CSV table of N, CA and C in Angstrom, one decimal:
chain,number,residue,atom,x,y,z
F,1,MET,N,-4.8,24.3,0.8
F,1,MET,CA,-5.1,22.8,0.7
F,1,MET,C,-4.3,22.1,1.7
F,2,PRO,N,-5.0,21.7,2.8
F,2,PRO,CA,-4.2,21.0,3.9
F,2,PRO,C,-3.8,19.5,3.5
F,3,LEU,N,-2.5,19.3,3.6
F,3,LEU,CA,-2.0,18.0,3.3
F,3,LEU,C,-1.2,17.5,4.5
F,4,LEU,N,-1.4,16.2,4.8
F,4,LEU,CA,-0.6,15.5,5.8
F,4,LEU,C,0.4,14.6,5.2
F,5,ARG,N,1.6,14.6,5.7
F,5,ARG,CA,2.6,13.6,5.2
F,5,ARG,C,2.5,12.4,6.1
F,6,VAL,N,2.1,11.3,5.5
F,6,VAL,CA,2.0,10.0,6.2
F,6,VAL,C,3.0,9.0,5.6
F,7,GLY,N,4.1,8.9,6.1
F,7,GLY,CA,5.2,8.1,5.5
F,7,GLY,C,5.5,8.7,4.2
F,8,TYR,N,5.4,7.9,3.1
F,8,TYR,CA,5.7,8.4,1.8
F,8,TYR,C,4.5,9.0,1.1
F,9,LYS,N,3.4,9.1,1.8
F,9,LYS,CA,2.1,9.6,1.1
F,9,LYS,C,1.8,11.0,1.6
F,10,LEU,N,1.1,11.7,0.7
F,10,LEU,CA,0.6,13.0,1.0
F,10,LEU,C,-0.9,12.8,1.0
F,11,LEU,N,-1.6,13.1,2.1
F,11,LEU,CA,-3.1,12.9,2.2
F,11,LEU,C,-3.8,14.2,2.4
F,12,HIS,N,-4.7,14.6,1.5
F,12,HIS,CA,-5.5,15.8,1.7
F,12,HIS,C,-6.6,15.5,2.7
F,13,TYR,N,-6.8,16.4,3.6
F,13,TYR,CA,-7.8,16.2,4.7
F,13,TYR,C,-8.5,17.5,5.0
F,14,THR,N,-9.7,17.3,5.7
F,14,THR,CA,-10.4,18.4,6.3
F,14,THR,C,-10.6,18.0,7.8
F,15,ASP,N,-10.6,19.0,8.6
F,15,ASP,CA,-10.8,18.8,10.1
F,15,ASP,C,-11.8,19.9,10.5
F,16,THR,N,-13.1,19.4,10.6
F,16,THR,CA,-14.2,20.4,10.9
F,16,THR,C,-14.5,20.2,12.3
F,17,GLN,N,-14.4,21.3,13.1
F,17,GLN,CA,-14.7,21.2,14.6
F,17,GLN,C,-15.9,22.0,14.9
F,18,PRO,N,-16.6,21.5,16.0
F,18,PRO,CA,-17.8,22.2,16.4
F,18,PRO,C,-17.3,23.5,17.1
F,19,SER,N,-18.3,24.4,17.3
F,19,SER,CA,-18.0,25.7,17.9
F,19,SER,C,-17.7,25.5,19.4
F,20,GLY,N,-18.3,24.5,20.1
F,20,GLY,CA,-18.1,24.3,21.5
F,20,GLY,C,-17.3,23.1,21.8
F,21,ALA,N,-17.6,22.5,22.9
F,21,ALA,CA,-16.8,21.3,23.3
F,21,ALA,C,-17.1,20.1,22.3
F,22,VAL,N,-16.1,19.3,22.1
F,22,VAL,CA,-16.2,18.1,21.2
F,22,VAL,C,-16.9,17.0,22.0
F,23,ARG,N,-17.9,16.5,21.4
F,23,ARG,CA,-18.6,15.3,22.0
F,23,ARG,C,-17.9,14.0,21.7
F,24,GLU,N,-17.4,13.9,20.5
F,24,GLU,CA,-16.6,12.7,20.0
F,24,GLU,C,-16.0,13.1,18.7
F,25,THR,N,-14.9,12.5,18.3
F,25,THR,CA,-14.3,12.7,17.0
F,25,THR,C,-14.6,11.6,16.1
F,26,LEU,N,-15.0,11.9,14.9
F,26,LEU,CA,-15.3,10.9,13.9
F,26,LEU,C,-14.2,11.1,12.8
F,27,ILE,N,-13.7,9.9,12.3
F,27,ILE,CA,-12.8,10.0,11.2
F,27,ILE,C,-13.5,9.2,10.1
F,28,LEU,N,-13.7,9.8,8.9
F,28,LEU,CA,-14.5,9.4,7.8
F,28,LEU,C,-13.6,8.9,6.7
F,29,THR,N,-13.8,7.6,6.3
F,29,THR,CA,-13.0,7.0,5.2
F,29,THR,C,-14.0,6.6,4.1
F,30,HIS,N,-13.6,7.0,2.9
F,30,HIS,CA,-14.5,6.8,1.7
F,30,HIS,C,-14.2,5.5,1.0
F,31,GLY,N,-15.1,5.2,0.0
F,31,GLY,CA,-15.0,4.0,-0.8
F,31,GLY,C,-14.1,4.2,-2.0
F,32,LEU,N,-13.8,3.0,-2.6
F,32,LEU,CA,-13.0,3.0,-3.9
F,32,LEU,C,-13.7,3.9,-4.9
F,33,GLY,N,-12.9,4.7,-5.6
F,33,GLY,CA,-13.4,5.6,-6.6
F,33,GLY,C,-14.1,6.8,-6.1
F,34,SER,N,-14.1,7.0,-4.8
F,34,SER,CA,-14.8,8.2,-4.2
F,34,SER,C,-13.8,9.1,-3.6
F,35,SER,N,-14.2,10.0,-2.7
F,35,SER,CA,-13.3,10.9,-2.0
F,35,SER,C,-14.0,11.3,-0.7
F,36,GLN,N,-13.3,12.2,0.0
F,36,GLN,CA,-13.9,12.7,1.2
F,36,GLN,C,-15.2,13.5,0.9
F,37,ASN,N,-15.4,14.0,-0.3
F,37,ASN,CA,-16.6,14.7,-0.7
F,37,ASN,C,-17.8,13.9,-0.4
F,38,PHE,N,-17.8,12.6,-0.4
F,38,PHE,CA,-18.9,11.8,-0.1
F,38,PHE,C,-19.6,12.2,1.2
F,39,TYR,N,-18.8,12.6,2.1
F,39,TYR,CA,-19.3,13.0,3.5
F,39,TYR,C,-19.6,14.5,3.6
F,40,GLY,N,-19.4,15.3,2.6
F,40,GLY,CA,-19.7,16.7,2.6
F,40,GLY,C,-21.1,17.1,3.1
F,41,PRO,N,-22.1,16.4,2.7
F,41,PRO,CA,-23.5,16.8,3.1
F,41,PRO,C,-23.8,16.5,4.6
F,42,ILE,N,-23.0,15.5,5.2
F,42,ILE,CA,-23.4,15.2,6.6
F,42,ILE,C,-22.4,15.8,7.6
F,43,ILE,N,-21.4,16.4,7.2
F,43,ILE,CA,-20.4,17.1,8.1
F,43,ILE,C,-21.1,18.2,8.9
F,44,PRO,N,-21.8,19.2,8.2
F,44,PRO,CA,-22.4,20.3,8.9
F,44,PRO,C,-23.4,19.9,10.0
F,45,PRO,N,-24.3,18.9,9.7
F,45,PRO,CA,-25.2,18.5,10.8
F,45,PRO,C,-24.5,17.8,11.9
F,46,LEU,N,-23.4,17.1,11.6
F,46,LEU,CA,-22.7,16.4,12.7
F,46,LEU,C,-21.9,17.4,13.6
F,47,THR,N,-21.3,18.4,12.9
F,47,THR,CA,-20.6,19.3,13.8
F,47,THR,C,-21.6,20.2,14.6
F,48,ALA,N,-22.8,20.4,14.0
F,48,ALA,CA,-23.8,21.1,14.8
F,48,ALA,C,-24.2,20.3,16.0
F,49,GLN,N,-24.0,19.0,16.0
F,49,GLN,CA,-24.3,18.2,17.2
F,49,GLN,C,-23.0,17.9,18.0
F,50,SER,N,-22.0,18.7,17.8
F,50,SER,CA,-20.8,18.7,18.6
F,50,SER,C,-19.8,17.6,18.3
F,51,PHE,N,-19.9,17.1,17.1
F,51,PHE,CA,-18.9,16.1,16.6
F,51,PHE,C,-17.8,16.8,15.8
F,52,ARG,N,-16.6,16.4,16.1
F,52,ARG,CA,-15.5,16.8,15.3
F,52,ARG,C,-15.4,15.8,14.1
F,53,CYS,N,-15.3,16.3,12.9
F,53,CYS,CA,-15.3,15.4,11.7
F,53,CYS,C,-14.0,15.6,10.9
F,54,ILE,N,-13.2,14.5,10.9
F,54,ILE,CA,-12.0,14.5,10.1
F,54,ILE,C,-12.3,13.6,8.9
F,55,ALA,N,-12.1,14.1,7.7
F,55,ALA,CA,-12.3,13.4,6.4
F,55,ALA,C,-11.0,13.5,5.6
F,56,PHE,N,-10.6,12.5,4.9
F,56,PHE,CA,-9.4,12.6,4.1
F,56,PHE,C,-9.6,11.8,2.8
F,57,ASP,N,-8.8,12.2,1.8
F,57,ASP,CA,-8.8,11.4,0.5
F,57,ASP,C,-7.7,10.4,0.7
F,58,SER,N,-8.0,9.1,0.5
F,58,SER,CA,-7.0,8.1,0.4
F,58,SER,C,-6.0,8.3,-0.7
F,59,THR,N,-4.9,7.7,-0.6
F,59,THR,CA,-3.8,7.9,-1.6
F,59,THR,C,-4.4,7.6,-3.0
F,60,GLY,N,-4.1,8.5,-3.9
F,60,GLY,CA,-4.6,8.3,-5.3
F,60,GLY,C,-6.0,8.7,-5.5
F,61,ALA,N,-6.7,9.2,-4.5
F,61,ALA,CA,-8.1,9.6,-4.6
F,61,ALA,C,-8.2,11.1,-4.5
F,62,ALA,N,-8.9,11.7,-5.5
F,62,ALA,CA,-9.2,13.2,-5.5
F,62,ALA,C,-7.9,14.0,-5.3
F,63,ARG,N,-7.8,14.7,-4.2
F,63,ARG,CA,-6.6,15.6,-4.0
F,63,ARG,C,-5.4,15.0,-3.3
F,64,SER,N,-5.4,13.7,-3.1
F,64,SER,CA,-4.2,13.0,-2.6
F,64,SER,C,-3.5,12.3,-3.7
F,65,PRO,N,-2.2,12.7,-3.9
F,65,PRO,CA,-1.5,12.1,-5.1
F,65,PRO,C,-1.4,10.6,-5.0
F,66,TYR,N,-1.4,10.0,-6.2
F,66,TYR,CA,-1.2,8.5,-6.3
F,66,TYR,C,0.3,8.2,-6.1
F,67,THR,N,0.6,7.2,-5.3
F,67,THR,CA,2.0,6.8,-5.0
F,67,THR,C,2.6,5.7,-5.9
F,68,TYR,N,1.8,5.1,-6.7
F,68,TYR,CA,2.3,4.0,-7.5
F,68,TYR,C,2.8,2.8,-6.6
F,69,VAL,N,2.3,2.7,-5.4
F,69,VAL,CA,2.6,1.6,-4.5
F,69,VAL,C,1.2,1.0,-4.2
F,70,GLU,N,1.2,-0.4,-4.4
F,70,GLU,CA,-0.1,-1.1,-4.1
F,70,GLU,C,-0.5,-0.9,-2.7
F,71,GLN,N,-1.9,-0.7,-2.5
F,71,GLN,CA,-2.5,-0.5,-1.2
F,71,GLN,C,-3.3,-1.7,-0.8
F,72,SER,N,-3.6,-1.9,0.4
F,72,SER,CA,-4.4,-2.9,0.9
F,72,SER,C,-5.3,-2.4,2.0
F,73,VAL,N,-6.3,-3.2,2.5
F,73,VAL,CA,-7.1,-2.7,3.6
F,73,VAL,C,-6.2,-2.4,4.8
F,74,ALA,N,-5.2,-3.2,5.0
F,74,ALA,CA,-4.3,-3.0,6.2
F,74,ALA,C,-3.5,-1.6,6.0
F,75,THR,N,-3.0,-1.3,4.8
F,75,THR,CA,-2.3,-0.1,4.7
F,75,THR,C,-3.2,1.1,4.7
F,76,LEU,N,-4.5,1.0,4.2
F,76,LEU,CA,-5.4,2.1,4.3
F,76,LEU,C,-5.8,2.3,5.8
F,77,ALA,N,-5.9,1.2,6.5
F,77,ALA,CA,-6.3,1.3,8.0
F,77,ALA,C,-5.1,2.0,8.7
F,78,ALA,N,-3.9,1.7,8.3
F,78,ALA,CA,-2.7,2.3,8.9
F,78,ALA,C,-2.7,3.8,8.6
F,79,ASP,N,-3.2,4.2,7.4
F,79,ASP,CA,-3.3,5.6,7.1
F,79,ASP,C,-4.3,6.4,8.0
F,80,VAL,N,-5.4,5.7,8.3
F,80,VAL,CA,-6.4,6.3,9.3
F,80,VAL,C,-5.7,6.6,10.6
F,81,LEU,N,-5.0,5.6,11.1
F,81,LEU,CA,-4.4,5.8,12.4
F,81,LEU,C,-3.3,6.9,12.3
F,82,ALA,N,-2.6,6.9,11.2
F,82,ALA,CA,-1.6,8.0,11.0
F,82,ALA,C,-2.2,9.4,11.0
F,83,VAL,N,-3.3,9.5,10.3
F,83,VAL,CA,-4.0,10.8,10.3
F,83,VAL,C,-4.4,11.2,11.7
F,84,LEU,N,-5.0,10.2,12.5
F,84,LEU,CA,-5.3,10.5,13.9
F,84,LEU,C,-4.1,10.9,14.7
F,85,ASP,N,-3.0,10.2,14.5
F,85,ASP,CA,-1.7,10.6,15.2
F,85,ASP,C,-1.3,12.0,14.8
F,86,ALA,N,-1.3,12.3,13.5
F,86,ALA,CA,-0.8,13.6,13.1
F,86,ALA,C,-1.7,14.8,13.6
F,87,LEU,N,-2.9,14.5,13.9
F,87,LEU,CA,-3.8,15.5,14.4
F,87,LEU,C,-4.0,15.4,15.9
F,88,HIS,N,-3.2,14.5,16.5
F,88,HIS,CA,-3.2,14.4,18.0
F,88,HIS,C,-4.5,14.0,18.5
F,89,VAL,N,-5.1,13.0,17.9
F,89,VAL,CA,-6.4,12.4,18.3
F,89,VAL,C,-6.2,11.0,18.9
F,90,PRO,N,-6.3,10.8,20.2
F,90,PRO,CA,-6.0,9.5,20.8
F,90,PRO,C,-7.1,8.4,20.5
F,91,LYS,N,-8.3,8.8,20.3
F,91,LYS,CA,-9.4,7.9,20.1
F,91,LYS,C,-10.5,8.5,19.2
F,92,ALA,N,-11.1,7.7,18.4
F,92,ALA,CA,-12.2,8.2,17.5
F,92,ALA,C,-13.1,7.1,17.1
F,93,VAL,N,-14.3,7.5,16.6
F,93,VAL,CA,-15.2,6.7,15.9
F,93,VAL,C,-14.9,6.7,14.4
F,94,VAL,N,-14.7,5.5,13.8
F,94,VAL,CA,-14.4,5.4,12.4
F,94,VAL,C,-15.6,5.2,11.7
F,95,VAL,N,-15.8,5.9,10.6
F,95,VAL,CA,-17.0,5.8,9.7
F,95,VAL,C,-16.5,5.4,8.3
F,96,GLY,N,-17.0,4.3,7.8
F,96,GLY,CA,-16.5,3.9,6.5
F,96,GLY,C,-17.6,3.6,5.6
F,97,HIS,N,-17.5,4.0,4.3
F,97,HIS,CA,-18.5,3.7,3.3
F,97,HIS,C,-17.8,2.8,2.2
F,98,SER,N,-18.5,1.8,1.8
F,98,SER,CA,-18.1,0.8,0.8
F,98,SER,C,-16.8,0.2,1.2
F,99,MET,N,-15.7,0.4,0.4
F,99,MET,CA,-14.4,-0.1,0.8
F,99,MET,C,-13.9,0.5,2.1
F,100,GLY,N,-14.3,1.7,2.3
F,100,GLY,CA,-14.0,2.3,3.6
F,100,GLY,C,-14.6,1.6,4.8
F,101,GLY,N,-15.7,0.9,4.5
F,101,GLY,CA,-16.4,0.1,5.5
F,101,GLY,C,-15.5,-1.1,5.9
F,102,LEU,N,-14.8,-1.7,4.9
F,102,LEU,CA,-13.9,-2.7,5.2
F,102,LEU,C,-12.7,-2.2,6.0
F,103,VAL,N,-12.2,-1.0,5.7
F,103,VAL,CA,-11.2,-0.4,6.5
F,103,VAL,C,-11.6,-0.2,7.9
F,104,ALA,N,-12.8,0.3,8.1
F,104,ALA,CA,-13.4,0.6,9.4
F,104,ALA,C,-13.5,-0.7,10.2
F,105,ALA,N,-14.0,-1.8,9.6
F,105,ALA,CA,-14.1,-3.1,10.2
F,105,ALA,C,-12.8,-3.6,10.7
F,106,HIS,N,-11.8,-3.5,9.8
F,106,HIS,CA,-10.4,-3.9,10.1
F,106,HIS,C,-9.9,-3.1,11.3
F,107,LEU,N,-10.1,-1.8,11.4
F,107,LEU,CA,-9.7,-1.0,12.5
F,107,LEU,C,-10.4,-1.4,13.8
F,108,ALA,N,-11.7,-1.7,13.7
F,108,ALA,CA,-12.4,-2.1,14.9
F,108,ALA,C,-11.8,-3.4,15.4
F,109,ALA,N,-11.4,-4.3,14.5
F,109,ALA,CA,-10.9,-5.6,15.0
F,109,ALA,C,-9.4,-5.5,15.4
F,110,THR,N,-8.7,-4.6,14.9
F,110,THR,CA,-7.2,-4.6,15.2
F,110,THR,C,-6.7,-3.4,16.0
F,111,ALA,N,-7.5,-2.4,16.2
F,111,ALA,CA,-7.1,-1.2,16.9
F,111,ALA,C,-8.1,-0.7,17.9
F,112,SER,N,-8.6,-1.7,18.7
F,112,SER,CA,-9.7,-1.4,19.6
F,112,SER,C,-9.3,-0.4,20.7
F,113,ALA,N,-8.0,-0.2,21.0
F,113,ALA,CA,-7.5,0.8,21.9
F,113,ALA,C,-7.7,2.2,21.4
F,114,ARG,N,-7.8,2.4,20.1
F,114,ARG,CA,-7.9,3.7,19.4
F,114,ARG,C,-9.3,3.9,18.9
F,115,ILE,N,-10.0,2.9,18.5
F,115,ILE,CA,-11.3,3.0,17.8
F,115,ILE,C,-12.5,2.8,18.8
F,116,VAL,N,-13.2,3.8,19.1
F,116,VAL,CA,-14.3,3.8,20.1
F,116,VAL,C,-15.5,3.0,19.5
F,117,ALA,N,-15.7,3.2,18.2
F,117,ALA,CA,-16.8,2.4,17.6
F,117,ALA,C,-16.6,2.5,16.1
F,118,ALA,N,-17.3,1.7,15.3
F,118,ALA,CA,-17.2,1.7,13.9
F,118,ALA,C,-18.6,1.8,13.3
F,119,VAL,N,-18.8,2.6,12.3
F,119,VAL,CA,-20.0,2.8,11.5
F,119,VAL,C,-19.7,2.3,10.1
F,120,LEU,N,-20.4,1.2,9.7
F,120,LEU,CA,-20.1,0.7,8.4
F,120,LEU,C,-21.3,1.0,7.5
F,121,ILE,N,-21.1,1.8,6.4
F,121,ILE,CA,-22.1,2.2,5.5
F,121,ILE,C,-21.9,1.4,4.2
F,122,GLY,N,-22.7,0.4,4.0
F,122,GLY,CA,-22.6,-0.4,2.8
F,122,GLY,C,-21.2,-1.0,2.5
F,123,PRO,N,-20.7,-1.7,3.5
F,123,PRO,CA,-19.3,-2.3,3.3
F,123,PRO,C,-19.4,-3.4,2.2
F,124,VAL,N,-18.3,-3.4,1.4
F,124,VAL,CA,-18.2,-4.4,0.3
F,124,VAL,C,-17.0,-5.3,0.5
């Protein structure tokens, strides 16, 4: 069970890489009440097209323990950047579903040096 320590948080993640050269890295952030499993069906076809896919469970979701510390869009966005840092990824496309779409939009607006593009799937 791969876990990353991000400050006081432990975040469960998967890092699925293509067999050849990486076309682009995608970091996938899920919505409230969901988990990285939301992206399970699309990771294999994306890696088949040479995309590296990093998905993680936000704090308190699925396999990432709850910290009892209030979270915000800004703190969740900081977690995305921290995951990229821990995995030595300088730039990525952020994909966000539902609340993750708000996180992706926040990152696109505040971290343009790191975020190549943002894909928002039903942002709320």
